[in-house]
Amino acid sequence: MGPMEVQASLLRIMLTRPINVLTLLLLDALIWLQRSDIVDFHNRIQDIPPQFIYDVYDFVVVGGGSSGAVMAARLSEVCDWNVLLLEAGPDESYLSDIPYLFPALQRSQMDWKYRTVPNSHYCQGMENHQCAWPRGKIEGLKYCLKLAQTPALQQLNITFIYDAIPEATCAQEKGDSFYECLIRHFSQTIYHPVGTTAMGPKTDPMAVVDARLRVHGIEGLRVVDAGIMPTIVTGNTNGPSIMIAEKTADMVKAEFLPILLERTITKECNTYNYLYN
């Protein structure tokens, strides 16, 4: 975890727990001195040079979701291939392992601080029988709206349309209240987004990947998830995303296994099957 991420976590904790800065710094020092098993510095995520990844791993899968996990699992079936599965985001501060400080992860400025409806059967140990209901703010939406105001996108007349009737519903809200209003009135969970990296020929200006999910114009890079669907399926996208990864893993094996089998020395492995088509 980098210095900036550590400081961000410390700041969150200071803002959300009733302890002063001196106490926090003292606690930090004591943990470093007395509980090296909690700090576990050498086994935490560390920045490494890209060349190290290139030298050690044959494939790098970014994202451990439905598609990424399947890709990593299927490629790892080949004993001679080293596969690295990465997940987004840095490692959390070791201070997050301390029970007293855990609310810092849920009561930061990035959280809506929702609470459940009072209930006589649940949350009995909580004030007014209400539990915290952590929900992150839609910072991505804010970023997209700022992005839409850039000169490049303004040339395309990018417009944020959220109300069927002008000045209705959320138009009078300001700041975070506006985004909270959007969540309450317009959120839907029926479909998952697709098509952000659609499959298609180079002649298609909206296409990002080809029929083998290779990114047009970039060697060695594939996109393997629901983003490659040109149009959305009529059902849930989780199953199709898994299928996409299964098929792509087969295509990758078909492309690279013959090269591997040209080696004079390989590990003993019963998972080789390069007769894919």
Short mmCIF file of C-alpha atoms in Angstrom, two decimals:
data_model
loop_
_atom_site.label_atom_id
_atom_site.label_comp_id
_atom_site.label_asym_id
_atom_site.label_seq_id
_atom_site.Cartn_x
_atom_site.Cartn_y
_atom_site.Cartn_z
CA MET A 1 0.00 0.00 0.00
CA GLY A 2 1.49 3.35 -1.00
CA PRO A 3 2.04 6.29 1.39
CA MET A 4 -0.87 8.27 -0.05
CA GLU A 5 -3.33 5.40 0.45
CA VAL A 6 -2.15 4.95 4.05
CA GLN A 7 -2.61 8.66 4.78
CA ALA A 8 -6.07 8.59 3.19
CA SER A 9 -7.13 5.73 5.47
CA LEU A 10 -5.73 7.50 8.53
CA LEU A 11 -7.63 10.66 7.59
CA ARG A 12 -10.87 8.73 7.17
CA ILE A 13 -10.44 7.17 10.60
CA MET A 14 -9.70 10.53 12.22
CA LEU A 15 -12.84 12.00 10.68
CA THR A 16 -15.13 9.18 11.74
CA ARG A 17 -13.94 8.06 15.18
CA PRO A 18 -13.85 10.19 18.38
CA ILE A 19 -10.12 9.84 19.01
CA ASN A 20 -7.56 12.60 18.70
CA VAL A 21 -4.64 12.67 16.31
CA LEU A 22 -2.04 11.98 19.00
CA THR A 23 -3.87 8.83 20.10
CA LEU A 24 -4.10 7.64 16.52
CA LEU A 25 -0.40 8.19 15.89
CA LEU A 26 0.47 6.40 19.12
CA LEU A 27 -1.75 3.48 18.16
CA ASP A 28 -0.09 3.35 14.77
CA ALA A 29 3.38 3.21 16.33
CA LEU A 30 2.41 0.54 18.87
CA ILE A 31 0.98 -1.71 16.18
CA TRP A 32 4.18 -1.42 14.16
CA LEU A 33 6.29 -2.28 17.22
CA GLN A 34 4.17 -4.91 18.94
CA ARG A 35 2.00 -6.56 16.28
CA SER A 36 4.10 -7.23 13.24
CA ASP A 37 1.61 -9.99 12.35
CA ILE A 38 -1.05 -7.33 11.76
CA VAL A 39 1.23 -5.04 9.79
CA ASP A 40 2.64 -7.96 7.75
CA PHE A 41 4.42 -5.42 5.59
CA HIS A 42 6.35 -7.82 3.37
CA ASN A 43 3.24 -9.78 2.38
CA ARG A 44 1.07 -6.78 1.58
CA ILE A 45 0.60 -5.47 -1.93
CA GLN A 46 3.74 -3.77 -3.22
CA ASP A 47 4.39 -1.85 -6.40
CA ILE A 48 6.59 -3.82 -8.77
CA PRO A 49 8.20 -2.86 -12.10
CA PRO A 50 6.12 -3.83 -15.16
CA GLN A 51 9.10 -5.69 -16.59
CA PHE A 52 8.94 -8.11 -13.66
CA ILE A 53 5.38 -9.02 -14.65
CA TYR A 54 6.37 -9.51 -18.27
CA ASP A 55 9.27 -11.75 -17.30
CA VAL A 56 7.37 -13.93 -14.83
CA TYR A 57 3.81 -14.23 -16.13
CA ASP A 58 2.50 -15.51 -19.44
CA PHE A 59 -0.96 -13.95 -19.02
CA VAL A 60 -2.28 -11.11 -16.88
CA VAL A 61 -6.03 -11.03 -16.16
CA VAL A 62 -7.31 -7.73 -14.76
CA GLY A 63 -10.52 -8.08 -12.75
CA GLY A 64 -11.65 -11.08 -10.71
CA GLY A 65 -15.34 -11.00 -11.65
CA SER A 66 -17.39 -13.64 -13.44
CA SER A 67 -15.33 -13.46 -16.62
CA GLY A 68 -11.91 -12.72 -15.14
CA ALA A 69 -12.04 -15.55 -12.61
CA VAL A 70 -13.03 -18.04 -15.32
CA MET A 71 -10.27 -16.85 -17.65
CA ALA A 72 -7.64 -17.16 -14.93
CA ALA A 73 -8.88 -20.60 -13.89
CA ARG A 74 -9.01 -22.01 -17.42
CA LEU A 75 -5.60 -20.65 -18.46
CA SER A 76 -4.09 -21.95 -15.21
CA GLU A 77 -5.07 -25.48 -16.28
CA VAL A 78 -1.94 -25.44 -18.44
CA CYS A 79 0.84 -26.28 -16.01
CA ASP A 80 3.59 -24.40 -17.88
CA TRP A 81 1.66 -21.11 -17.93
CA ASN A 82 1.94 -18.61 -15.11
CA VAL A 83 -1.25 -16.56 -14.81
CA LEU A 84 -1.60 -13.40 -12.73
CA LEU A 85 -5.11 -12.34 -11.63
CA LEU A 86 -5.30 -8.70 -10.53
CA GLU A 87 -8.14 -6.90 -8.79
CA ALA A 88 -8.60 -3.15 -8.87
CA GLY A 89 -7.59 -0.90 -5.99
CA PRO A 90 -4.74 -0.77 -3.47
CA ASP A 91 -4.41 -2.78 -0.30
CA GLU A 92 -6.23 -1.41 2.72
CA SER A 93 -4.43 0.00 5.75
CA TYR A 94 -3.70 -2.48 8.55
CA LEU A 95 -5.65 -0.13 10.82
CA SER A 96 -8.79 -1.46 9.16
CA ASP A 97 -8.15 -4.79 10.94
CA ILE A 98 -8.89 -3.17 14.33
CA PRO A 99 -12.57 -3.69 15.25
CA TYR A 100 -12.94 -0.29 16.94
CA LEU A 101 -11.91 1.47 13.74
CA PHE A 102 -14.03 -0.51 11.27
CA PRO A 103 -16.78 2.16 11.01
CA ALA A 104 -14.21 4.33 9.23
CA LEU A 105 -14.73 2.07 6.24
CA GLN A 106 -18.48 2.66 6.29
CA ARG A 107 -18.97 6.19 7.58
CA SER A 108 -16.62 8.13 5.38
CA GLN A 109 -17.52 10.98 3.05
CA MET A 110 -17.94 8.39 0.29
CA ASP A 111 -20.84 6.69 2.10
CA TRP A 112 -24.50 7.77 2.09
CA LYS A 113 -24.79 6.71 5.76
CA TYR A 114 -28.16 5.04 5.27
CA ARG A 115 -29.80 3.18 8.15
CA THR A 116 -32.36 0.39 8.09
CA VAL A 117 -36.00 0.83 9.09
CA PRO A 118 -36.52 0.23 12.84
CA ASN A 119 -37.36 -3.42 13.42
CA SER A 120 -38.38 -5.29 16.55
CA HIS A 121 -36.69 -8.52 15.43
CA TYR A 122 -33.32 -7.33 14.07
CA CYS A 123 -30.55 -4.89 15.03
CA GLN A 124 -31.49 -5.30 18.70
CA GLY A 125 -28.10 -4.05 19.87
CA MET A 126 -28.28 -0.91 17.78
CA GLU A 127 -29.73 2.48 18.63
CA ASN A 128 -33.43 2.63 17.75
CA HIS A 129 -33.08 -0.94 16.40
CA GLN A 130 -31.50 0.38 13.20
CA CYS A 131 -28.39 -1.03 11.55
CA ALA A 132 -25.99 0.86 9.32
CA TRP A 133 -26.58 0.15 5.64
CA PRO A 134 -23.32 1.07 3.88
CA ARG A 135 -23.84 2.32 0.34
CA GLY A 136 -21.17 4.10 -1.66
CA LYS A 137 -21.93 7.35 -3.40
CA ILE A 138 -22.03 7.32 -7.18
CA GLU A 139 -18.74 9.15 -7.68
CA GLY A 140 -18.50 7.59 -11.13
CA LEU A 141 -21.63 9.48 -12.21
CA LYS A 142 -20.13 12.74 -11.02
CA TYR A 143 -16.99 12.01 -12.99
CA CYS A 144 -18.99 11.17 -16.11
CA LEU A 145 -20.91 14.44 -15.87
CA LYS A 146 -17.64 16.36 -15.59
CA LEU A 147 -16.28 14.38 -18.51
CA ALA A 148 -19.36 15.29 -20.55
CA GLN A 149 -18.47 18.96 -20.11
CA THR A 150 -15.09 18.61 -21.80
CA PRO A 151 -14.69 20.33 -25.19
CA ALA A 152 -14.25 17.02 -27.02
CA LEU A 153 -17.57 15.61 -25.82
CA GLN A 154 -19.38 18.91 -26.08
CA GLN A 155 -18.63 18.81 -29.81
CA LEU A 156 -20.73 15.64 -29.89
CA ASN A 157 -23.55 17.39 -28.02
CA ILE A 158 -23.35 15.00 -25.08
CA THR A 159 -26.34 15.72 -22.84
CA PHE A 160 -27.33 14.26 -19.49
CA ILE A 161 -31.06 13.45 -19.71
CA TYR A 162 -32.63 12.09 -16.55
CA ASP A 163 -36.16 13.57 -16.42
CA ALA A 164 -38.94 12.91 -18.91
CA ILE A 165 -40.55 16.17 -17.77
CA PRO A 166 -38.19 19.18 -17.54
CA GLU A 167 -37.76 20.62 -14.05
CA ALA A 168 -39.46 17.57 -12.51
CA THR A 169 -38.39 15.26 -9.70
CA CYS A 170 -34.72 15.99 -9.01
CA ALA A 171 -34.10 19.24 -10.85
CA GLN A 172 -34.45 21.37 -7.70
CA GLU A 173 -31.96 19.31 -5.71
CA LYS A 174 -28.36 20.45 -5.34
CA GLY A 175 -25.06 18.76 -4.56
CA ASP A 176 -25.16 15.22 -3.16
CA SER A 177 -28.91 15.58 -2.62
CA PHE A 178 -29.30 15.65 -6.40
CA TYR A 179 -27.46 12.34 -6.84
CA GLU A 180 -29.30 10.76 -3.91
CA CYS A 181 -32.58 11.80 -5.57
CA LEU A 182 -31.47 10.14 -8.81
CA ILE A 183 -30.72 6.92 -6.96
CA ARG A 184 -34.10 6.88 -5.25
CA HIS A 185 -36.15 7.64 -8.37
CA PHE A 186 -34.26 6.24 -11.33
CA SER A 187 -32.15 3.28 -10.17
CA GLN A 188 -32.87 -0.05 -11.86
CA THR A 189 -31.23 -3.43 -11.40
CA ILE A 190 -33.00 -5.47 -14.11
CA TYR A 191 -30.14 -5.30 -16.60
CA HIS A 192 -26.38 -4.99 -16.41
CA PRO A 193 -24.54 -2.63 -18.77
CA VAL A 194 -23.02 -4.13 -21.90
CA GLY A 195 -21.55 -3.00 -25.19
CA THR A 196 -18.92 -0.56 -23.87
CA THR A 197 -16.24 -2.45 -25.85
CA ALA A 198 -18.44 -3.97 -28.53
CA MET A 199 -17.26 -6.73 -30.85
CA GLY A 200 -17.20 -5.96 -34.54
CA PRO A 201 -15.00 -5.44 -37.63
CA LYS A 202 -12.49 -2.61 -37.93
CA THR A 203 -14.82 -0.92 -40.36
CA ASP A 204 -17.38 -0.46 -37.59
CA PRO A 205 -16.59 2.84 -35.83
CA MET A 206 -18.27 1.58 -32.64
CA ALA A 207 -16.35 -1.72 -32.49
CA VAL A 208 -13.47 -2.15 -30.05
CA VAL A 209 -12.61 -5.85 -30.36
CA ASP A 210 -12.61 -8.38 -33.19
CA ALA A 211 -14.28 -11.81 -33.29
CA ARG A 212 -11.51 -13.23 -31.07
CA LEU A 213 -11.93 -10.34 -28.61
CA ARG A 214 -8.57 -8.79 -29.49
CA VAL A 215 -8.57 -5.01 -29.18
CA HIS A 216 -8.25 -3.38 -32.60
CA GLY A 217 -4.80 -1.85 -33.04
CA ILE A 218 -3.30 -3.09 -29.75
CA GLU A 219 -1.29 -6.29 -29.76
CA GLY A 220 -1.61 -8.70 -26.85
CA LEU A 221 -4.73 -7.14 -25.31
CA ARG A 222 -8.19 -8.71 -25.11
CA VAL A 223 -11.43 -7.61 -23.50
CA VAL A 224 -13.35 -10.54 -22.00
CA ASP A 225 -16.60 -9.55 -20.31
CA ALA A 226 -20.13 -8.34 -21.04
CA GLY A 227 -18.72 -5.21 -22.62
CA ILE A 228 -18.06 -7.08 -25.89
CA MET A 229 -21.75 -7.79 -26.50
CA PRO A 230 -22.92 -5.59 -29.42
CA THR A 231 -26.45 -5.71 -27.98
CA ILE A 232 -27.74 -6.76 -24.59
CA VAL A 233 -29.11 -10.27 -24.04
CA THR A 234 -32.71 -10.73 -22.91
CA GLY A 235 -31.75 -12.32 -19.60
CA ASN A 236 -29.23 -11.84 -16.82
CA THR A 237 -25.71 -11.18 -18.15
CA ASN A 238 -23.79 -13.26 -15.59
CA GLY A 239 -24.18 -16.59 -17.40
CA PRO A 240 -23.28 -15.15 -20.81
CA SER A 241 -20.24 -13.43 -19.27
CA ILE A 242 -19.02 -16.78 -17.96
CA MET A 243 -19.63 -18.34 -21.37
CA ILE A 244 -17.67 -15.54 -23.06
CA ALA A 245 -14.71 -16.26 -20.79
CA GLU A 246 -14.93 -20.02 -21.39
CA LYS A 247 -14.93 -19.54 -25.16
CA THR A 248 -12.13 -16.98 -25.06
CA ALA A 249 -9.99 -19.25 -22.89
CA ASP A 250 -10.41 -21.95 -25.53
CA MET A 251 -9.36 -19.50 -28.26
CA VAL A 252 -6.29 -18.40 -26.30
CA LYS A 253 -5.30 -22.02 -25.73
CA ALA A 254 -5.80 -22.81 -29.41
CA GLU A 255 -3.52 -19.91 -30.32
CA PHE A 256 -0.71 -20.41 -27.82
CA LEU A 257 -0.66 -24.09 -26.87
CA PRO A 258 0.94 -25.21 -30.17
CA ILE A 259 3.75 -22.72 -29.49
CA LEU A 260 4.18 -24.10 -25.99
CA LEU A 261 4.28 -27.68 -27.21
CA GLU A 262 7.19 -26.84 -29.51
CA ARG A 263 9.39 -26.63 -26.43
CA THR A 264 11.67 -29.57 -25.80
CA ILE A 265 10.97 -29.54 -22.06
CA THR A 266 7.54 -29.03 -20.47
CA LYS A 267 6.05 -29.95 -17.14
CA GLU A 268 4.13 -33.16 -16.75
CA CYS A 269 0.53 -32.13 -17.13
CA ASN A 270 -2.67 -33.95 -18.04
CA THR A 271 -4.64 -30.84 -19.04
CA TYR A 272 -3.12 -30.27 -22.48
CA ASN A 273 -5.59 -30.34 -25.30
CA TYR A 274 -4.54 -28.17 -28.20
CA LEU A 275 -7.01 -29.57 -30.71
CA TYR A 276 -9.37 -26.63 -30.31
CA ASN A 277 -11.18 -25.13 -33.26
#
